[in-house]
Amino acid sequence: MSELSYAHGTGGTALLGDTIGANLDRAVAAWPEREALVDVPSGRRWTYARFGAAVDELAYALLASGVAKGDRVGIWAVNCPEWVLVQYATARVGAVMVNINPAYRTHEVEYVLNQAGISLLFASLSHKTSDYRTMVEEVRHRCPQLRETVYIGDPGWDALVRRGTPDLRGELQAREAELSCDDPINIQYTSGTTGFPKGATLSHHNILNNGYFVGESIAYSEQDRVCIPVPFYHCFGMVMGNLAATSHGACMVIPAPSFDPAATLRAVQQERCTSLYGVPTMFIAELNLPDFAEYDLSTLRTGIMAGSPCPVEVMKRVVAEMHMEEVSICYGMTETSPVSLQTRRDDDLEHRTGTVGRVLPHLEVKVVDPVDGVTLPRGTAGELCTRGYSVMLGYWNEPDRTAEAVDAGRWMHTGDLAVMREDGYVEIVGRIKDMIIRGGENIYPREIEEFLYAHPKIADVQVVGVPHERYGEEVLACVIPRDPADPLTLDELRAFCEGRLAHYKIPSRLRILETFPMTVSGKVRKIELRETYAE
């Protein structure tokens, strides 16, 4: 009989029992003169000593502004040093930082301000087409708990910081003494595909340990410099980026306020970064820059690719042309702080592209039958579940939705279809709701996408199911061509698949696109592709 699809992570390193503030103190004491934070656009730099002092200064200001333990402090901003200072200062005073997606508009931000009960909001002034001040003014009279909004880059930021004085040090120490590592410290709204987003509530223990063990698995030390082009409002930026760095004395490098492929590679070259983060579409955009070969990326050794599966051809180029021999694939979700599975430094190319790694230390994963919840034999597709220190405290003020996601055994149900191999590595074969059912056959889009990436005319591809009268659903391939002047035809696509894919998996429809609809965190919105082309 095959072994069951269950694995737990063992390791010689104990979990951290610190709060985020106490952990930062340790880093400041150990590496005071090493760089902690660099903002490439503005040229500003902080050593650990200076960064620790700036965090304390903002923490004093929060105390002087009447921020109590457990108060919700919102941040609605693009990547900038102030975002990072707010992250650590709110943790110091025991406030709950609420991350707000910079792409939100008035309807969504009003919902979050009220649902979380935000009393103090930090916001960018503007970015691209977003005028945050105008949007806040539009909704604030409908948000009774919002007392104050402070705009980053405005005199109001400096005025707030001046409220705090060093004579509040005793009060800050007293506040920190009453904090527990299990206190809620962060609310992250997960993009709900139906209805309003849910606020995943995370503790110091959840996110500090997750950042720490992600950093451990790629051997971070005080020698590392981490380029973070992924958004801070998302776990990828603030946990896998910031907390992984500060818990190891590494440097956080901000290349730009939002993703810009050229700015990212310039930052790697200028700051001699050793690690680079991104979702696969970001790496594709960097590799496709006309002047890609002119950047000196020789300092890179590692990095993290996450958010969606990495195509084999992209991974080969990242390793060979970006020097990221130790690049790691991570799998997770906001509700699990976020990472539960990760590839290791010495994994081969097949494991880095065919799987999302194996379970991290101190966590458990299993693959279950989505209907009855029974753990399946290895090699069988089912729903991936995870349990351990990383599972959220719950959705903020939504016990019913929490109970739908986290069962009585404290297992988080991910909604992802997965297969656990005999060696414990896990393949993600799709979302339960992305699976295409054509004439009774289950089709996993990931398998078809991987196959189509090898076509010479295809730069990027997404496969979705669309309604069909006879079969229930049919397979649609949405393709971004390598050369827009010479796009792929449906006949060419089908000829490429004939004899190499089962007939029912071969796309019967094709759309040529310039771009895919994306979330701010860089994931393709498949639901939008399905809805757009469902005619």
mmCIF file of C-alpha atoms in Angstrom, residues 21-401:
data_model
loop_
_atom_site.group_PDB
_atom_site.id
_atom_site.type_symbol
_atom_site.label_atom_id
_atom_site.label_comp_id
_atom_site.label_asym_id
_atom_site.label_seq_id
_atom_site.Cartn_x
_atom_site.Cartn_y
_atom_site.Cartn_z
ATOM 1 C CA GLY A 21 10.271 44.339 18.238
ATOM 2 C CA ALA A 22 12.436 42.102 20.424
ATOM 3 C CA ASN A 23 13.791 40.311 17.348
ATOM 4 C CA LEU A 24 14.688 43.648 15.726
ATOM 5 C CA ASP A 25 16.516 44.681 18.940
ATOM 6 C CA ARG A 26 18.671 41.577 18.601
ATOM 7 C CA ALA A 27 19.565 42.449 15.001
ATOM 8 C CA VAL A 28 20.412 46.067 15.929
ATOM 9 C CA ALA A 29 22.658 44.862 18.767
ATOM 10 C CA ALA A 30 24.410 42.263 16.580
ATOM 11 C CA TRP A 31 24.936 44.319 13.386
ATOM 12 C CA PRO A 32 24.632 48.049 14.232
ATOM 13 C CA GLU A 33 26.857 49.255 11.376
ATOM 14 C CA ARG A 34 25.563 46.970 8.620
ATOM 15 C CA GLU A 35 23.004 48.377 6.191
ATOM 16 C CA ALA A 36 19.417 47.471 7.013
ATOM 17 C CA LEU A 37 17.432 49.398 4.414
ATOM 18 C CA VAL A 38 18.214 51.135 1.113
ATOM 19 C CA ASP A 39 15.665 53.086 -0.930
ATOM 20 C CA VAL A 40 17.144 53.288 -4.428
ATOM 21 C CA PRO A 41 14.704 55.923 -5.837
ATOM 22 C CA SER A 42 15.466 58.497 -3.109
ATOM 23 C CA GLY A 43 19.013 57.392 -2.281
ATOM 24 C CA ARG A 44 18.188 57.153 1.442
ATOM 25 C CA ARG A 45 20.050 54.568 3.545
ATOM 26 C CA TRP A 46 19.760 53.212 7.072
ATOM 27 C CA THR A 47 22.250 51.121 9.041
ATOM 28 C CA TYR A 48 20.684 48.765 11.585
ATOM 29 C CA ALA A 49 21.490 51.274 14.367
ATOM 30 C CA ARG A 50 19.854 54.108 12.442
ATOM 31 C CA PHE A 51 16.912 51.944 11.354
ATOM 32 C CA GLY A 52 16.280 50.828 14.952
ATOM 33 C CA ALA A 53 16.355 54.469 16.091
ATOM 34 C CA ALA A 54 13.916 55.506 13.321
ATOM 35 C CA VAL A 55 11.517 52.692 14.292
ATOM 36 C CA ASP A 56 11.672 53.810 17.947
ATOM 37 C CA GLU A 57 11.066 57.432 16.928
ATOM 38 C CA LEU A 58 7.898 56.445 15.054
ATOM 39 C CA ALA A 59 6.819 54.162 17.914
ATOM 40 C CA TYR A 60 7.102 57.116 20.336
ATOM 41 C CA ALA A 61 4.965 59.162 17.919
ATOM 42 C CA LEU A 62 2.313 56.431 17.845
ATOM 43 C CA LEU A 63 2.223 56.374 21.661
ATOM 44 C CA ALA A 64 1.975 60.184 21.750
ATOM 45 C CA SER A 65 -0.916 59.955 19.262
ATOM 46 C CA GLY A 66 -2.852 57.700 21.625
ATOM 47 C CA VAL A 67 -2.402 54.414 19.741
ATOM 48 C CA ALA A 68 -3.264 51.653 22.221
ATOM 49 C CA LYS A 69 -2.372 47.967 22.147
ATOM 50 C CA GLY A 70 -4.693 46.240 19.667
ATOM 51 C CA ASP A 71 -5.692 49.451 17.843
ATOM 52 C CA ARG A 72 -5.822 49.055 14.078
ATOM 53 C CA VAL A 73 -3.415 51.235 12.105
ATOM 54 C CA GLY A 74 -3.896 51.107 8.331
ATOM 55 C CA ILE A 75 -1.255 51.514 5.635
ATOM 56 C CA TRP A 76 -2.394 52.226 2.086
ATOM 57 C CA ALA A 77 0.824 52.878 0.250
ATOM 58 C CA VAL A 78 3.244 51.766 -2.427
ATOM 59 C CA ASN A 79 6.705 50.422 -1.500
ATOM 60 C CA CYS A 80 8.772 53.051 0.341
ATOM 61 C CA PRO A 81 10.938 53.217 3.492
ATOM 62 C CA GLU A 82 8.068 54.688 5.531
ATOM 63 C CA TRP A 83 6.035 51.518 4.854
ATOM 64 C CA VAL A 84 8.798 49.476 6.510
ATOM 65 C CA LEU A 85 9.051 51.871 9.468
ATOM 66 C CA VAL A 86 5.282 51.621 10.039
ATOM 67 C CA GLN A 87 5.528 47.813 9.901
ATOM 68 C CA TYR A 88 8.103 47.619 12.718
ATOM 69 C CA ALA A 89 6.824 50.573 14.803
ATOM 70 C CA THR A 90 3.261 49.246 14.977
ATOM 71 C CA ALA A 91 4.663 45.862 16.070
ATOM 72 C CA ARG A 92 6.679 47.636 18.788
ATOM 73 C CA VAL A 93 3.596 49.278 20.314
ATOM 74 C CA GLY A 94 1.331 46.237 19.851
ATOM 75 C CA ALA A 95 -0.959 47.890 17.305
ATOM 76 C CA VAL A 96 -2.456 45.787 14.516
ATOM 77 C CA MET A 97 -1.144 46.974 11.149
ATOM 78 C CA VAL A 98 -3.741 46.612 8.397
ATOM 79 C CA ASN A 99 -2.252 46.265 4.888
ATOM 80 C CA ILE A 100 -4.398 47.899 2.210
ATOM 81 C CA ASN A 101 -3.825 47.046 -1.449
ATOM 82 C CA PRO A 102 -2.631 50.209 -3.287
ATOM 83 C CA ALA A 103 -4.876 49.245 -6.223
ATOM 84 C CA TYR A 104 -8.034 49.543 -4.112
ATOM 85 C CA ARG A 105 -10.564 52.199 -4.998
ATOM 86 C CA THR A 106 -13.022 54.058 -2.772
ATOM 87 C CA HIS A 107 -15.563 51.221 -2.499
ATOM 88 C CA GLU A 108 -12.910 48.723 -1.342
ATOM 89 C CA VAL A 109 -10.971 51.057 0.944
ATOM 90 C CA GLU A 110 -14.176 52.180 2.671
ATOM 91 C CA TYR A 111 -15.029 48.528 3.333
ATOM 92 C CA VAL A 112 -11.583 47.801 4.829
ATOM 93 C CA LEU A 113 -11.492 50.984 6.966
ATOM 94 C CA ASN A 114 -14.823 50.027 8.532
ATOM 95 C CA GLN A 115 -14.427 46.248 8.677
ATOM 96 C CA ALA A 116 -11.074 46.493 10.482
ATOM 97 C CA GLY A 117 -12.065 49.566 12.515
ATOM 98 C CA ILE A 118 -8.990 51.572 11.484
ATOM 99 C CA SER A 119 -8.395 54.644 13.660
ATOM 100 C CA LEU A 120 -5.116 55.914 12.140
ATOM 101 C CA LEU A 121 -4.313 55.618 8.447
ATOM 102 C CA PHE A 122 -0.956 56.108 6.712
ATOM 103 C CA ALA A 123 -1.305 56.655 2.960
ATOM 104 C CA SER A 124 0.731 57.549 -0.109
ATOM 105 C CA LEU A 125 -0.170 60.915 -1.631
ATOM 106 C CA SER A 126 -0.481 59.522 -5.149
ATOM 107 C CA HIS A 127 0.872 56.877 -7.481
ATOM 108 C CA LYS A 128 0.289 56.608 -11.238
ATOM 109 C CA THR A 129 -3.451 57.301 -11.648
ATOM 110 C CA SER A 130 -4.314 56.957 -7.931
ATOM 111 C CA ASP A 131 -4.893 60.132 -5.897
ATOM 112 C CA TYR A 132 -5.111 58.677 -2.393
ATOM 113 C CA ARG A 133 -5.915 61.959 -0.617
ATOM 114 C CA THR A 134 -8.952 62.573 -2.854
ATOM 115 C CA MET A 135 -10.183 59.012 -2.296
ATOM 116 C CA VAL A 136 -9.793 59.247 1.505
ATOM 117 C CA GLU A 137 -11.660 62.576 1.534
ATOM 118 C CA GLU A 138 -14.470 60.940 -0.416
ATOM 119 C CA VAL A 139 -15.044 58.130 2.117
ATOM 120 C CA ARG A 140 -13.898 59.468 5.486
ATOM 121 C CA HIS A 141 -17.321 60.791 6.547
ATOM 122 C CA ARG A 142 -18.613 57.203 6.174
ATOM 123 C CA CYS A 143 -15.768 55.779 8.326
ATOM 124 C CA PRO A 144 -16.593 56.901 11.886
ATOM 125 C CA GLN A 145 -13.631 55.184 13.565
ATOM 126 C CA LEU A 146 -11.002 56.892 11.366
ATOM 127 C CA ARG A 147 -9.550 59.688 13.542
ATOM 128 C CA GLU A 148 -6.551 60.741 11.503
ATOM 129 C CA THR A 149 -4.866 60.238 8.119
ATOM 130 C CA VAL A 150 -1.132 60.870 7.676
ATOM 131 C CA TYR A 151 0.245 61.171 4.136
ATOM 132 C CA ILE A 152 3.724 59.881 3.369
ATOM 133 C CA GLY A 153 5.827 62.559 1.676
ATOM 134 C CA ASP A 154 3.613 65.322 3.101
ATOM 135 C CA PRO A 155 4.522 67.677 6.016
ATOM 136 C CA GLY A 156 1.978 65.699 8.061
ATOM 137 C CA TRP A 157 4.412 62.763 8.289
ATOM 138 C CA ASP A 158 7.144 64.932 9.842
ATOM 139 C CA ALA A 159 4.611 66.582 12.147
ATOM 140 C CA LEU A 160 3.469 63.172 13.404
ATOM 141 C CA VAL A 161 7.062 61.981 13.975
ATOM 142 C CA ARG A 162 7.812 65.175 15.988
ATOM 143 C CA ARG A 163 5.066 64.242 18.482
ATOM 144 C CA GLY A 164 7.268 61.431 19.739
ATOM 145 C CA THR A 165 10.138 62.284 22.105
ATOM 146 C CA PRO A 166 12.794 60.074 23.743
ATOM 147 C CA ASP A 167 11.238 60.709 27.181
ATOM 148 C CA LEU A 168 8.579 58.187 26.061
ATOM 149 C CA ARG A 169 11.206 55.409 26.143
ATOM 150 C CA GLY A 170 9.956 54.174 29.518
ATOM 151 C CA GLU A 171 6.383 54.068 28.265
ATOM 152 C CA LEU A 172 7.486 52.141 25.158
ATOM 153 C CA GLN A 173 9.408 49.613 27.283
ATOM 154 C CA ALA A 174 6.358 49.175 29.518
ATOM 155 C CA ARG A 175 4.142 48.628 26.467
ATOM 156 C CA GLU A 176 6.535 46.060 24.987
ATOM 157 C CA ALA A 177 6.675 44.207 28.311
ATOM 158 C CA GLU A 178 2.938 43.517 28.074
ATOM 159 C CA LEU A 179 3.052 42.126 24.534
ATOM 160 C CA SER A 180 2.837 38.418 23.731
ATOM 161 C CA CYS A 181 4.213 36.824 20.569
ATOM 162 C CA ASP A 182 0.713 35.397 20.057
ATOM 163 C CA ASP A 183 -0.938 38.834 19.891
ATOM 164 C CA PRO A 184 -2.540 39.783 16.563
ATOM 165 C CA ILE A 185 -0.182 42.170 14.813
ATOM 166 C CA ASN A 186 -1.254 42.276 11.180
ATOM 167 C CA ILE A 187 -4.412 42.034 9.070
ATOM 168 C CA GLN A 188 -3.976 41.241 5.387
ATOM 169 C CA TYR A 189 -6.991 41.324 3.106
ATOM 170 C CA THR A 190 -7.027 38.405 0.720
ATOM 171 C CA SER A 191 -8.501 39.202 -2.649
ATOM 172 C CA GLY A 192 -11.895 37.598 -2.451
ATOM 173 C CA THR A 193 -12.951 36.198 -5.824
ATOM 174 C CA THR A 194 -16.517 36.365 -4.533
ATOM 175 C CA GLY A 195 -17.878 39.115 -2.331
ATOM 176 C CA PHE A 196 -15.700 41.317 -0.130
ATOM 177 C CA PRO A 197 -12.107 40.407 0.788
ATOM 178 C CA LYS A 198 -11.422 38.635 4.079
ATOM 179 C CA GLY A 199 -8.965 40.004 6.660
ATOM 180 C CA ALA A 200 -6.481 37.252 7.550
ATOM 181 C CA THR A 201 -5.302 38.072 11.090
ATOM 182 C CA LEU A 202 -1.684 37.169 11.846
ATOM 183 C CA SER A 203 0.430 37.230 15.022
ATOM 184 C CA HIS A 204 4.085 38.093 15.698
ATOM 185 C CA HIS A 205 4.641 34.323 16.035
ATOM 186 C CA ASN A 206 3.020 33.589 12.670
ATOM 187 C CA ILE A 207 4.928 36.024 10.483
ATOM 188 C CA LEU A 208 8.252 36.389 12.325
ATOM 189 C CA ASN A 209 8.844 32.630 12.274
ATOM 190 C CA ASN A 210 7.732 32.288 8.687
ATOM 191 C CA GLY A 211 10.087 35.032 7.520
ATOM 192 C CA TYR A 212 12.885 33.518 9.602
ATOM 193 C CA PHE A 213 12.532 29.953 8.262
ATOM 194 C CA VAL A 214 12.135 31.118 4.658
ATOM 195 C CA GLY A 215 15.430 32.996 5.119
ATOM 196 C CA GLU A 216 17.047 29.981 6.794
ATOM 197 C CA SER A 217 16.227 27.716 3.875
ATOM 198 C CA ILE A 218 18.147 29.978 1.453
ATOM 199 C CA ALA A 219 20.963 30.518 3.981
ATOM 200 C CA TYR A 220 20.523 34.250 4.616
ATOM 201 C CA SER A 221 23.174 35.983 6.730
ATOM 202 C CA GLU A 222 24.263 39.551 7.428
ATOM 203 C CA GLN A 223 26.162 39.363 4.116
ATOM 204 C CA ASP A 224 22.960 39.247 2.048
ATOM 205 C CA ARG A 225 21.281 42.123 0.226
ATOM 206 C CA VAL A 226 17.717 41.385 -0.806
ATOM 207 C CA CYS A 227 16.123 43.201 -3.756
ATOM 208 C CA ILE A 228 12.350 43.415 -3.064
ATOM 209 C CA PRO A 229 10.314 44.512 -6.121
ATOM 210 C CA VAL A 230 7.208 42.657 -4.857
ATOM 211 C CA PRO A 231 4.594 44.704 -2.937
ATOM 212 C CA PHE A 232 4.995 45.193 0.822
ATOM 213 C CA TYR A 233 1.226 45.122 1.329
ATOM 214 C CA HIS A 234 1.457 41.405 0.483
ATOM 215 C CA CYS A 235 3.131 38.699 2.616
ATOM 216 C CA PHE A 236 5.740 38.199 -0.146
ATOM 217 C CA GLY A 237 7.156 41.666 0.495
ATOM 218 C CA MET A 238 6.690 42.250 4.219
ATOM 219 C CA VAL A 239 7.272 38.710 5.545
ATOM 220 C CA MET A 240 9.441 36.791 3.044
ATOM 221 C CA GLY A 241 11.237 40.047 2.220
ATOM 222 C CA ASN A 242 11.467 42.325 5.252
ATOM 223 C CA LEU A 243 11.187 39.860 8.153
ATOM 224 C CA ALA A 244 13.426 37.278 6.465
ATOM 225 C CA ALA A 245 16.047 40.036 6.075
ATOM 226 C CA THR A 246 15.930 41.636 9.528
ATOM 227 C CA SER A 247 15.850 38.281 11.356
ATOM 228 C CA HIS A 248 19.215 37.503 9.675
ATOM 229 C CA GLY A 249 20.841 40.952 9.660
ATOM 230 C CA ALA A 250 20.470 41.208 5.861
ATOM 231 C CA CYS A 251 19.708 44.409 3.940
ATOM 232 C CA MET A 252 16.306 45.256 2.413
ATOM 233 C CA VAL A 253 16.663 47.010 -0.975
ATOM 234 C CA ILE A 254 13.665 48.858 -2.469
ATOM 235 C CA PRO A 255 14.161 49.229 -6.252
ATOM 236 C CA ALA A 256 11.015 51.272 -7.029
ATOM 237 C CA PRO A 257 7.576 52.165 -5.589
ATOM 238 C CA SER A 258 5.960 49.457 -7.753
ATOM 239 C CA PHE A 259 7.341 46.847 -10.104
ATOM 240 C CA ASP A 260 9.552 48.165 -12.899
ATOM 241 C CA PRO A 261 11.764 45.536 -14.594
ATOM 242 C CA ALA A 262 14.568 47.944 -15.582
ATOM 243 C CA ALA A 263 14.609 49.645 -12.164
ATOM 244 C CA THR A 264 14.790 46.210 -10.528
ATOM 245 C CA LEU A 265 17.871 45.116 -12.507
ATOM 246 C CA ARG A 266 19.507 48.545 -12.011
ATOM 247 C CA ALA A 267 19.028 48.150 -8.244
ATOM 248 C CA VAL A 268 20.544 44.640 -8.276
ATOM 249 C CA GLN A 269 23.583 45.962 -10.177
ATOM 250 C CA GLN A 270 24.013 49.193 -8.183
ATOM 251 C CA GLU A 271 23.459 47.695 -4.723
ATOM 252 C CA ARG A 272 25.244 44.402 -5.479
ATOM 253 C CA CYS A 273 22.224 42.389 -4.358
ATOM 254 C CA THR A 274 22.656 38.700 -3.583
ATOM 255 C CA SER A 275 18.948 37.822 -3.694
ATOM 256 C CA LEU A 276 16.033 38.836 -5.937
ATOM 257 C CA TYR A 277 12.308 38.219 -5.468
ATOM 258 C CA GLY A 278 9.461 38.057 -7.942
ATOM 259 C CA VAL A 279 6.545 36.178 -9.393
ATOM 260 C CA PRO A 280 7.304 34.383 -12.684
ATOM 261 C CA THR A 281 5.773 37.186 -14.783
ATOM 262 C CA MET A 282 8.247 39.642 -13.198
ATOM 263 C CA PHE A 283 11.233 37.457 -14.064
ATOM 264 C CA ILE A 284 9.847 37.052 -17.604
ATOM 265 C CA ALA A 285 9.596 40.866 -17.939
ATOM 266 C CA GLU A 286 13.207 41.295 -16.714
ATOM 267 C CA LEU A 287 14.593 38.593 -19.033
ATOM 268 C CA ASN A 288 12.729 40.133 -21.988
ATOM 269 C CA LEU A 289 14.238 43.634 -21.562
ATOM 270 C CA PRO A 290 16.038 44.581 -24.825
ATOM 271 C CA ASP A 291 19.188 45.501 -22.855
ATOM 272 C CA PHE A 292 18.973 42.601 -20.371
ATOM 273 C CA ALA A 293 22.486 41.355 -21.231
ATOM 274 C CA GLU A 294 24.023 44.712 -20.290
ATOM 275 C CA TYR A 295 23.159 44.462 -16.563
ATOM 276 C CA ASP A 296 25.791 43.041 -14.212
ATOM 277 C CA LEU A 297 23.842 40.525 -12.120
ATOM 278 C CA SER A 298 26.898 38.494 -11.078
ATOM 279 C CA THR A 299 26.394 39.232 -7.351
ATOM 280 C CA LEU A 300 23.098 37.286 -7.282
ATOM 281 C CA ARG A 301 23.181 33.790 -5.783
ATOM 282 C CA THR A 302 19.610 33.194 -4.650
ATOM 283 C CA GLY A 303 16.110 34.597 -4.561
ATOM 284 C CA ILE A 304 12.514 33.517 -4.377
ATOM 285 C CA MET A 305 10.000 32.878 -7.094
ATOM 286 C CA ALA A 306 6.452 32.433 -5.842
ATOM 287 C CA GLY A 307 2.858 33.409 -6.524
ATOM 288 C CA SER A 308 2.336 30.970 -9.396
ATOM 289 C CA PRO A 309 4.198 28.004 -10.926
ATOM 290 C CA CYS A 310 7.479 28.692 -12.716
ATOM 291 C CA PRO A 311 7.785 27.536 -16.341
ATOM 292 C CA VAL A 312 10.838 25.307 -16.926
ATOM 293 C CA GLU A 313 12.298 27.531 -19.662
ATOM 294 C CA VAL A 314 12.076 30.610 -17.439
ATOM 295 C CA MET A 315 13.771 28.804 -14.537
ATOM 296 C CA LYS A 316 16.630 27.664 -16.804
ATOM 297 C CA ARG A 317 17.289 31.279 -17.848
ATOM 298 C CA VAL A 318 17.034 32.619 -14.270
ATOM 299 C CA VAL A 319 19.661 30.119 -13.132
ATOM 300 C CA ALA A 320 21.963 30.516 -16.160
ATOM 301 C CA GLU A 321 21.629 34.188 -17.091
ATOM 302 C CA MET A 322 20.783 35.797 -13.725
ATOM 303 C CA HIS A 323 23.322 33.693 -11.751
ATOM 304 C CA MET A 324 20.608 32.573 -9.306
ATOM 305 C CA GLU A 325 21.876 28.996 -8.903
ATOM 306 C CA GLU A 326 20.235 28.736 -5.466
ATOM 307 C CA VAL A 327 16.869 30.277 -6.411
ATOM 308 C CA SER A 328 13.998 28.879 -4.374
ATOM 309 C CA ILE A 329 10.352 28.224 -5.195
ATOM 310 C CA CYS A 330 7.867 28.945 -2.394
ATOM 311 C CA TYR A 331 4.226 27.992 -2.034
ATOM 312 C CA GLY A 332 1.833 29.497 0.434
ATOM 313 C CA MET A 333 -1.138 31.720 1.075
ATOM 314 C CA THR A 334 -1.797 34.834 3.153
ATOM 315 C CA GLU A 335 -3.690 32.736 5.719
ATOM 316 C CA THR A 336 -0.519 30.707 6.419
ATOM 317 C CA SER A 337 1.854 33.645 6.922
ATOM 318 C CA PRO A 338 2.448 32.736 3.942
ATOM 319 C CA VAL A 339 4.908 29.875 3.157
ATOM 320 C CA SER A 340 4.318 26.204 3.926
ATOM 321 C CA LEU A 341 6.346 24.515 1.137
ATOM 322 C CA GLN A 342 9.713 25.542 -0.291
ATOM 323 C CA THR A 343 12.411 24.061 -2.518
ATOM 324 C CA ARG A 344 15.897 23.855 -1.034
ATOM 325 C CA ARG A 345 19.206 25.287 -2.277
ATOM 326 C CA ASP A 346 20.498 22.002 -3.688
ATOM 327 C CA ASP A 347 17.285 20.827 -5.391
ATOM 328 C CA ASP A 348 17.619 20.001 -9.085
ATOM 329 C CA LEU A 349 15.875 21.842 -11.912
ATOM 330 C CA GLU A 350 13.077 19.277 -12.135
ATOM 331 C CA HIS A 351 12.160 19.693 -8.443
ATOM 332 C CA ARG A 352 12.287 23.504 -8.774
ATOM 333 C CA THR A 353 9.932 23.564 -11.741
ATOM 334 C CA GLY A 354 7.873 20.416 -11.307
ATOM 335 C CA THR A 355 7.126 20.957 -7.610
ATOM 336 C CA VAL A 356 6.711 23.733 -5.038
ATOM 337 C CA GLY A 357 9.108 22.041 -2.640
ATOM 338 C CA ARG A 358 8.631 20.182 0.601
ATOM 339 C CA VAL A 359 7.222 21.183 3.957
ATOM 340 C CA LEU A 360 9.118 23.762 6.051
ATOM 341 C CA PRO A 361 10.318 22.968 9.609
ATOM 342 C CA HIS A 362 7.642 22.867 12.319
ATOM 343 C CA LEU A 363 4.770 22.615 9.798
ATOM 344 C CA GLU A 364 2.561 19.770 8.550
ATOM 345 C CA VAL A 365 0.929 19.255 5.152
ATOM 346 C CA LYS A 366 -1.455 16.641 3.818
ATOM 347 C CA VAL A 367 -3.468 16.011 0.635
ATOM 348 C CA VAL A 368 -7.093 15.029 1.222
ATOM 349 C CA ASP A 369 -10.179 14.018 -0.717
ATOM 350 C CA PRO A 370 -12.015 17.369 -1.185
ATOM 351 C CA VAL A 371 -15.366 15.695 -0.525
ATOM 352 C CA ASP A 372 -14.823 13.548 2.582
ATOM 353 C CA GLY A 373 -11.526 14.946 3.930
ATOM 354 C CA VAL A 374 -9.760 11.566 4.050
ATOM 355 C CA THR A 375 -5.966 11.678 3.529
ATOM 356 C CA LEU A 376 -5.135 10.243 0.106
ATOM 357 C CA PRO A 377 -2.258 7.940 -0.938
ATOM 358 C CA ARG A 378 0.846 9.681 -2.321
ATOM 359 C CA GLY A 379 0.609 10.292 -6.051
ATOM 360 C CA THR A 380 -3.141 11.067 -5.911
ATOM 361 C CA ALA A 381 -4.565 14.578 -6.549
ATOM 362 C CA GLY A 382 -6.616 16.177 -3.789
ATOM 363 C CA GLU A 383 -6.903 19.323 -1.698
ATOM 364 C CA LEU A 384 -3.743 20.544 0.038
ATOM 365 C CA CYS A 385 -4.106 21.332 3.752
ATOM 366 C CA THR A 386 -1.508 22.748 6.133
ATOM 367 C CA ARG A 387 -1.201 23.027 9.927
ATOM 368 C CA GLY A 388 1.225 24.542 12.417
ATOM 369 C CA TYR A 389 2.548 27.832 13.830
ATOM 370 C CA SER A 390 1.846 29.606 10.510
ATOM 371 C CA VAL A 391 -1.945 29.204 10.394
ATOM 372 C CA MET A 392 -3.693 32.539 10.935
ATOM 373 C CA LEU A 393 -5.599 33.407 14.099
ATOM 374 C CA GLY A 394 -8.687 33.731 11.879
ATOM 375 C CA TYR A 395 -10.469 36.163 9.567
ATOM 376 C CA TRP A 396 -10.987 39.464 11.403
ATOM 377 C CA ASN A 397 -14.462 39.475 12.995
ATOM 378 C CA GLU A 398 -15.694 36.690 10.682
ATOM 379 C CA PRO A 399 -15.938 33.449 12.676
ATOM 380 C CA ASP A 400 -18.161 31.732 10.093
ATOM 381 C CA ARG A 401 -15.741 32.336 7.223
#
